[in-house]
CSV table of C-alpha atoms in Angstrom, one decimal:
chain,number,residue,atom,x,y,z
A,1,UNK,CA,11.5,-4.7,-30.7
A,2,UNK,CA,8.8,-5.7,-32.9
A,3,UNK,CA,9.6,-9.6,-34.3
A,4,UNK,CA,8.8,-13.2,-35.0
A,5,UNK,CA,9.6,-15.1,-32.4
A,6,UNK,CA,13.3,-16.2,-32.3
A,7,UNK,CA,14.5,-13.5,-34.4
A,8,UNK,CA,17.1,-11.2,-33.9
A,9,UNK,CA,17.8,-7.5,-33.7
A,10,UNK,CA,21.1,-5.8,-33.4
A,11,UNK,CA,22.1,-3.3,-30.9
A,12,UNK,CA,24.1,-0.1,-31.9
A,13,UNK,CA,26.4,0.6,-28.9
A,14,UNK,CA,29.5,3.5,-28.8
A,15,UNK,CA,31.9,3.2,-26.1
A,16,UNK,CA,33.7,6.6,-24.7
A,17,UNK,CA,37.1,7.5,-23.3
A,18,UNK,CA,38.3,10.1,-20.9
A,19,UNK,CA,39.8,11.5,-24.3
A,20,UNK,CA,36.5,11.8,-25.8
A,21,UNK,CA,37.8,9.4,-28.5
A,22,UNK,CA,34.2,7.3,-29.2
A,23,UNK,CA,33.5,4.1,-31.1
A,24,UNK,CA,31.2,1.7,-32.0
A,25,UNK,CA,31.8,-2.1,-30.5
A,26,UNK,CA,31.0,-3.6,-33.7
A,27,UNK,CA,34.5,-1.8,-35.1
A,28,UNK,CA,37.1,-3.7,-32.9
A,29,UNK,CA,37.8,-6.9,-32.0
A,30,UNK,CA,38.8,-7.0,-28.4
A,31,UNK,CA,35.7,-6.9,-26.2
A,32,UNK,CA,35.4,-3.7,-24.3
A,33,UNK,CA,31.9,-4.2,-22.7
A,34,UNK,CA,29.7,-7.1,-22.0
A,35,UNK,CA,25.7,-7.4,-22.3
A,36,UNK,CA,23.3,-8.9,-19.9
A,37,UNK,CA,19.3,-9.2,-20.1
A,38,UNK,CA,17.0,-8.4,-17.0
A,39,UNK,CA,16.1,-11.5,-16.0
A,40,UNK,CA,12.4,-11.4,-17.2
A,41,UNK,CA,12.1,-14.2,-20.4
A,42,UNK,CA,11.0,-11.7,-23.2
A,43,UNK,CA,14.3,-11.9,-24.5
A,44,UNK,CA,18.1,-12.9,-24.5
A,45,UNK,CA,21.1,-11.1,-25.7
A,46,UNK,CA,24.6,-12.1,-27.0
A,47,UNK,CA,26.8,-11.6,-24.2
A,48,UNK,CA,29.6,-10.3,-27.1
A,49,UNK,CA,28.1,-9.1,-29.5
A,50,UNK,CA,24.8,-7.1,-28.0
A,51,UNK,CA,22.4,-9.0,-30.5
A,52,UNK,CA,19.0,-9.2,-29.4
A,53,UNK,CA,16.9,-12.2,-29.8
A,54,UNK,CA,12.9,-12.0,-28.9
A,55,UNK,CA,11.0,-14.6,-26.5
A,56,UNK,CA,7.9,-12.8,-25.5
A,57,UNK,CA,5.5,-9.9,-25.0
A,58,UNK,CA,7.1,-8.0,-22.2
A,59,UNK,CA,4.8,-6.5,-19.6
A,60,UNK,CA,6.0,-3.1,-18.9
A,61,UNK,CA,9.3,-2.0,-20.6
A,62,UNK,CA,12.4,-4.7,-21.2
A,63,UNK,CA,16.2,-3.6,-20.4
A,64,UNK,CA,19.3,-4.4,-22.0
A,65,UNK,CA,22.7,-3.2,-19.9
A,66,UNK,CA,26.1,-3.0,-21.5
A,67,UNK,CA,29.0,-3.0,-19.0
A,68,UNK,CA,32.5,-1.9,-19.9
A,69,UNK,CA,35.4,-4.1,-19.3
A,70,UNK,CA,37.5,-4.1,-16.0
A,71,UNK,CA,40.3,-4.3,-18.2
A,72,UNK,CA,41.4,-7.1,-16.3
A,73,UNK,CA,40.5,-5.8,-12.8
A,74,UNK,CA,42.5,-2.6,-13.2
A,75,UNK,CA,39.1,-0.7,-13.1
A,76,UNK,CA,37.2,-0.7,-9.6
A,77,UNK,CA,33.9,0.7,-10.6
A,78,UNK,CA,33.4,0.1,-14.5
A,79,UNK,CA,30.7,2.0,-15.7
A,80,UNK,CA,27.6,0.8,-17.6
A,81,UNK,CA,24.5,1.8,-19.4
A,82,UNK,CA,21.0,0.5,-19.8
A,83,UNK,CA,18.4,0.5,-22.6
A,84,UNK,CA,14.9,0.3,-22.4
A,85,UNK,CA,12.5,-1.2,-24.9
A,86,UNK,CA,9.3,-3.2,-25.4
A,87,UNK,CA,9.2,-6.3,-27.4
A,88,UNK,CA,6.4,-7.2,-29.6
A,89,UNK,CA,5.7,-10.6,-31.0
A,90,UNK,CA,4.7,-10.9,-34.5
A,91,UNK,CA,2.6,-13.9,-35.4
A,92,UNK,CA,5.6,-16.2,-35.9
A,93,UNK,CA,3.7,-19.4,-37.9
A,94,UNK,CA,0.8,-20.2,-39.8
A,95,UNK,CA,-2.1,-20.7,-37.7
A,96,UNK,CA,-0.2,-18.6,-34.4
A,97,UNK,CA,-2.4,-16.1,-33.0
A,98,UNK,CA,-1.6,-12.6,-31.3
A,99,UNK,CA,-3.4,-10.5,-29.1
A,100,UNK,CA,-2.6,-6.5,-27.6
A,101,UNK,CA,-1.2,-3.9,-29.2
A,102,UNK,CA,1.6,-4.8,-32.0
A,103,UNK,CA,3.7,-1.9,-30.5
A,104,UNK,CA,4.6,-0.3,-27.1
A,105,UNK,CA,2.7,-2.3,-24.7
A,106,UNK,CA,0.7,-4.9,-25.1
A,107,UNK,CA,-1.7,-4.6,-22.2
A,108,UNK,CA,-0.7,-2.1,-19.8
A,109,UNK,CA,-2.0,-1.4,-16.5
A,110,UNK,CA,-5.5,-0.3,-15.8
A,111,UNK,CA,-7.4,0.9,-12.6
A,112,UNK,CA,-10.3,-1.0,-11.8
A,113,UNK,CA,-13.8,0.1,-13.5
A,114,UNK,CA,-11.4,0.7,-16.5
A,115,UNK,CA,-11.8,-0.5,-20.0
A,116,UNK,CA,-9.4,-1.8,-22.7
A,117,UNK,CA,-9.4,-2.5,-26.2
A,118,UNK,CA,-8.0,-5.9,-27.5
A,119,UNK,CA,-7.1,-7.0,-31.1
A,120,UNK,CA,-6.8,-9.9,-32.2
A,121,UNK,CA,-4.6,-11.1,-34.9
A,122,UNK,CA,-3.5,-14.5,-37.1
A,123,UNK,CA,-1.5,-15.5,-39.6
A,124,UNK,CA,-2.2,-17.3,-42.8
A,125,UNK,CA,-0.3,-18.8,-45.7
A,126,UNK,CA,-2.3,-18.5,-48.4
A,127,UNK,CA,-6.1,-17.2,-48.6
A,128,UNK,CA,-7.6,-17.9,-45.5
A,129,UNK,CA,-11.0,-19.3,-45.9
A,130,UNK,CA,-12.7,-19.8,-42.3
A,131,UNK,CA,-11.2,-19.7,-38.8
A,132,UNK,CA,-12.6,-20.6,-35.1
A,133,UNK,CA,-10.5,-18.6,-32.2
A,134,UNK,CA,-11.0,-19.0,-28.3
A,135,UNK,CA,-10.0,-17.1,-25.4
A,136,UNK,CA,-10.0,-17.7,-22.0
A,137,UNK,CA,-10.0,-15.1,-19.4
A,138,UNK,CA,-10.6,-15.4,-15.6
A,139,UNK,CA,-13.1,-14.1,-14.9
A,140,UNK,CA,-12.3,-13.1,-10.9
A,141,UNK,CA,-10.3,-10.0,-12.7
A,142,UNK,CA,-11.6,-8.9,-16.2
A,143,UNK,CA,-15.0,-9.6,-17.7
A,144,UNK,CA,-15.8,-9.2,-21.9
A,145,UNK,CA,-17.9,-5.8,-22.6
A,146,UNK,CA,-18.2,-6.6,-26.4
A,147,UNK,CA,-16.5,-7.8,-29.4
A,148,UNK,CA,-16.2,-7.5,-33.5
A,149,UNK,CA,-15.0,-8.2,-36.3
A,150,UNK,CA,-11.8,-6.8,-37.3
A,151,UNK,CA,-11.0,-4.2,-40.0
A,152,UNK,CA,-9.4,-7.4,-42.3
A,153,UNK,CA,-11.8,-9.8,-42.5
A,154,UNK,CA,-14.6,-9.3,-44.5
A,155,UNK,CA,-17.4,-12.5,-45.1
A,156,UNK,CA,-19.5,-14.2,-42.3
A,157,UNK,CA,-18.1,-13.2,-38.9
A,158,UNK,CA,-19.7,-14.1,-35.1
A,159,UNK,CA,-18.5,-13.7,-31.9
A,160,UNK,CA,-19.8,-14.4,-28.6
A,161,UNK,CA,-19.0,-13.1,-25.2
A,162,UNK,CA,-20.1,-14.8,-21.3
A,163,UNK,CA,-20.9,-17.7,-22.4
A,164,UNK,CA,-19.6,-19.1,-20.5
A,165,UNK,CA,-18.0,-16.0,-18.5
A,166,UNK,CA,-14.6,-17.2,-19.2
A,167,UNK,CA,-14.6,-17.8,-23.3
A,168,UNK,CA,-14.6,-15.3,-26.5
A,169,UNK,CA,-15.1,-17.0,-29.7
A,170,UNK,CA,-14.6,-15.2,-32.9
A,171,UNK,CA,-15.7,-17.5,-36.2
A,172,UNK,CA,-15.1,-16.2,-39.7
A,173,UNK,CA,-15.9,-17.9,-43.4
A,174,UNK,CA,-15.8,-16.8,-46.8
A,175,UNK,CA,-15.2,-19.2,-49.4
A,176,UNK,CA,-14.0,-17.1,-52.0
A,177,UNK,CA,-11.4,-14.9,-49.6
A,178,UNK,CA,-8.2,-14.4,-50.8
A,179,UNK,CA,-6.5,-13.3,-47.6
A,180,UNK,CA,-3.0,-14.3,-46.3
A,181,UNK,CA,-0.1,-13.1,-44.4
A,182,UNK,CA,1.5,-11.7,-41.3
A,183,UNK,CA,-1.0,-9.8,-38.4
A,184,UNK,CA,-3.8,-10.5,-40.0
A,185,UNK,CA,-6.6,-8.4,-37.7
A,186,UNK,CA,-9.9,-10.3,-37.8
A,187,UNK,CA,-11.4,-9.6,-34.9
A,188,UNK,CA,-11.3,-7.1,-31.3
A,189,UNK,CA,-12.9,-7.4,-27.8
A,190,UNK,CA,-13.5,-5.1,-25.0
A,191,UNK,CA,-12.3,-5.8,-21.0
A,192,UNK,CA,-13.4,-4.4,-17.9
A,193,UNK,CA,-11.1,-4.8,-15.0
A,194,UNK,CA,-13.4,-6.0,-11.9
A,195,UNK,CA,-10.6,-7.1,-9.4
A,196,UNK,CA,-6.8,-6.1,-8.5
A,197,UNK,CA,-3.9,-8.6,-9.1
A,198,UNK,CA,-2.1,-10.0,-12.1
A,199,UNK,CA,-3.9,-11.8,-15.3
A,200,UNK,CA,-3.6,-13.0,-18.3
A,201,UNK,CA,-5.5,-14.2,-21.4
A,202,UNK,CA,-4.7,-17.7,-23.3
A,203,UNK,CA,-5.8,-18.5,-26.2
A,204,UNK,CA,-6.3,-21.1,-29.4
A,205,UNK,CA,-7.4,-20.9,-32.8
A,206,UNK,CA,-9.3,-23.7,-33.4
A,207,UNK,CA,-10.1,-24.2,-36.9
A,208,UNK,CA,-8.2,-22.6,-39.1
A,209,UNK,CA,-7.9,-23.6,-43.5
A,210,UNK,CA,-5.8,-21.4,-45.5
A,211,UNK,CA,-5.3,-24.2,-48.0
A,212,UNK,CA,-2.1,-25.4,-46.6
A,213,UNK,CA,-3.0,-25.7,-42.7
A,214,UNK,CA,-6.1,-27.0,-40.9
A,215,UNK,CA,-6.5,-26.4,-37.0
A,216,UNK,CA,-9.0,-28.8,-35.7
A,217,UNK,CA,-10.4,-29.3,-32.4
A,218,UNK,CA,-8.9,-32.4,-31.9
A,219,UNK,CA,-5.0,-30.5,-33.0
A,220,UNK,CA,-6.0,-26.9,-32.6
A,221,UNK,CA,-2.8,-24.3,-33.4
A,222,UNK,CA,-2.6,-22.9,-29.7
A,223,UNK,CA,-1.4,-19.3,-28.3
């Protein structure tokens, strides 16, 4: 499930009888089957209907379960079935940022003395003249190797890594770009996991002029 965030995504779900006679949910009005989510925030679903809307990266794999109806308590045991996906956030508004992999997962799990590879992605209105992104990491369980610029961005770019251990900075400028749009990849760091235990990785950009929006320090457009 690869959206902005808020959007939705329909399901496509066929119900079967003991006669083999199958069809699809969306082709009769009584509800046979309900919908529930797993509990975990990256996204809700229509109890009804089965329509999916997305909240969040998921760590690890998302499920959706469809239950058929008790038909009014007559059925003991109804059965269900489960889908598994992972959902993906798109950059969602101008100056929201994005991090991880735009499909499957997004971080994944890593042994420690392992690397991983990070993008880093923005979006932009019109053409994006010069941007100023942080991170913060925590540094008791991941520690920057290196970063770049990404394969989008072409002009001035820096980055700096450990310094202090905790912050990446990626800066970019070019005066006469003419970049814009969704995902725009403009820059990519390296992690090495140091410690066990859950972490994550926050985030602002804090500058940002495409013509129609200016991040600032003082209001910076924030992960």
């Amino acid at each position: 499930l690869n959206l902005e965030y808020g959007k939705t995504s329909s399901l496509s779900a066929t119900l079967c009888f003991d006669d083999n006679v199958c069809t699809y949910l969306t082709d009769i009005d009584e509800p046979l089957a309900t919908f529930t989510d797993d509990g975990t925030g990256c996204f809700s679903v229509d109890s009804q209907t089965g329509e999916l809307t997305i909240l969040a990266n998921s760590v690890g794999q998302a499920t959706v379960t469809m239950t058929a109806s008790d038909c009014g308590g007559t059925i003991a045991d109804p059965v269900s079935a489960s889908y598994s996906f992972w959902t993906n956030l798109k950059t969602s508004f101008v100056g929201d940022l994005d991090l991880g992999n735009a499909m499957a997962d997004v971080y994944g799990t890593h042994e420690v003395g392992e690397t991983l590879d990070i993008t880093v992605r923005i979006r932009a209105a019109t053409a994006m003249k010069a941007f100023q992104i942080k991170l913060i990491i925590d540094p008791t369980y991941i520690s920057a190797q290196s970063c770049s610029v990404g394969s989008a961005w072409s002009g001035s770019f820096a980055c700096t890594i450990n310094d202090p251990l905790e912050e990446i900075l990626f800066v970019g400028s070019n005066p006469t770009s003419t970049l814009s749009g969704n995902d725009i990849l403009v820059g990519n760091f390296q992690l090495k996991f140091l410690a066990t235990g859950t972490t994550s990785i926050s985030g602002s950009v804090v500058s940002l002029f495409d013509g129609t929006v200016k991040c600032s320090p003082a209001s910076p457009c924030t992960l």
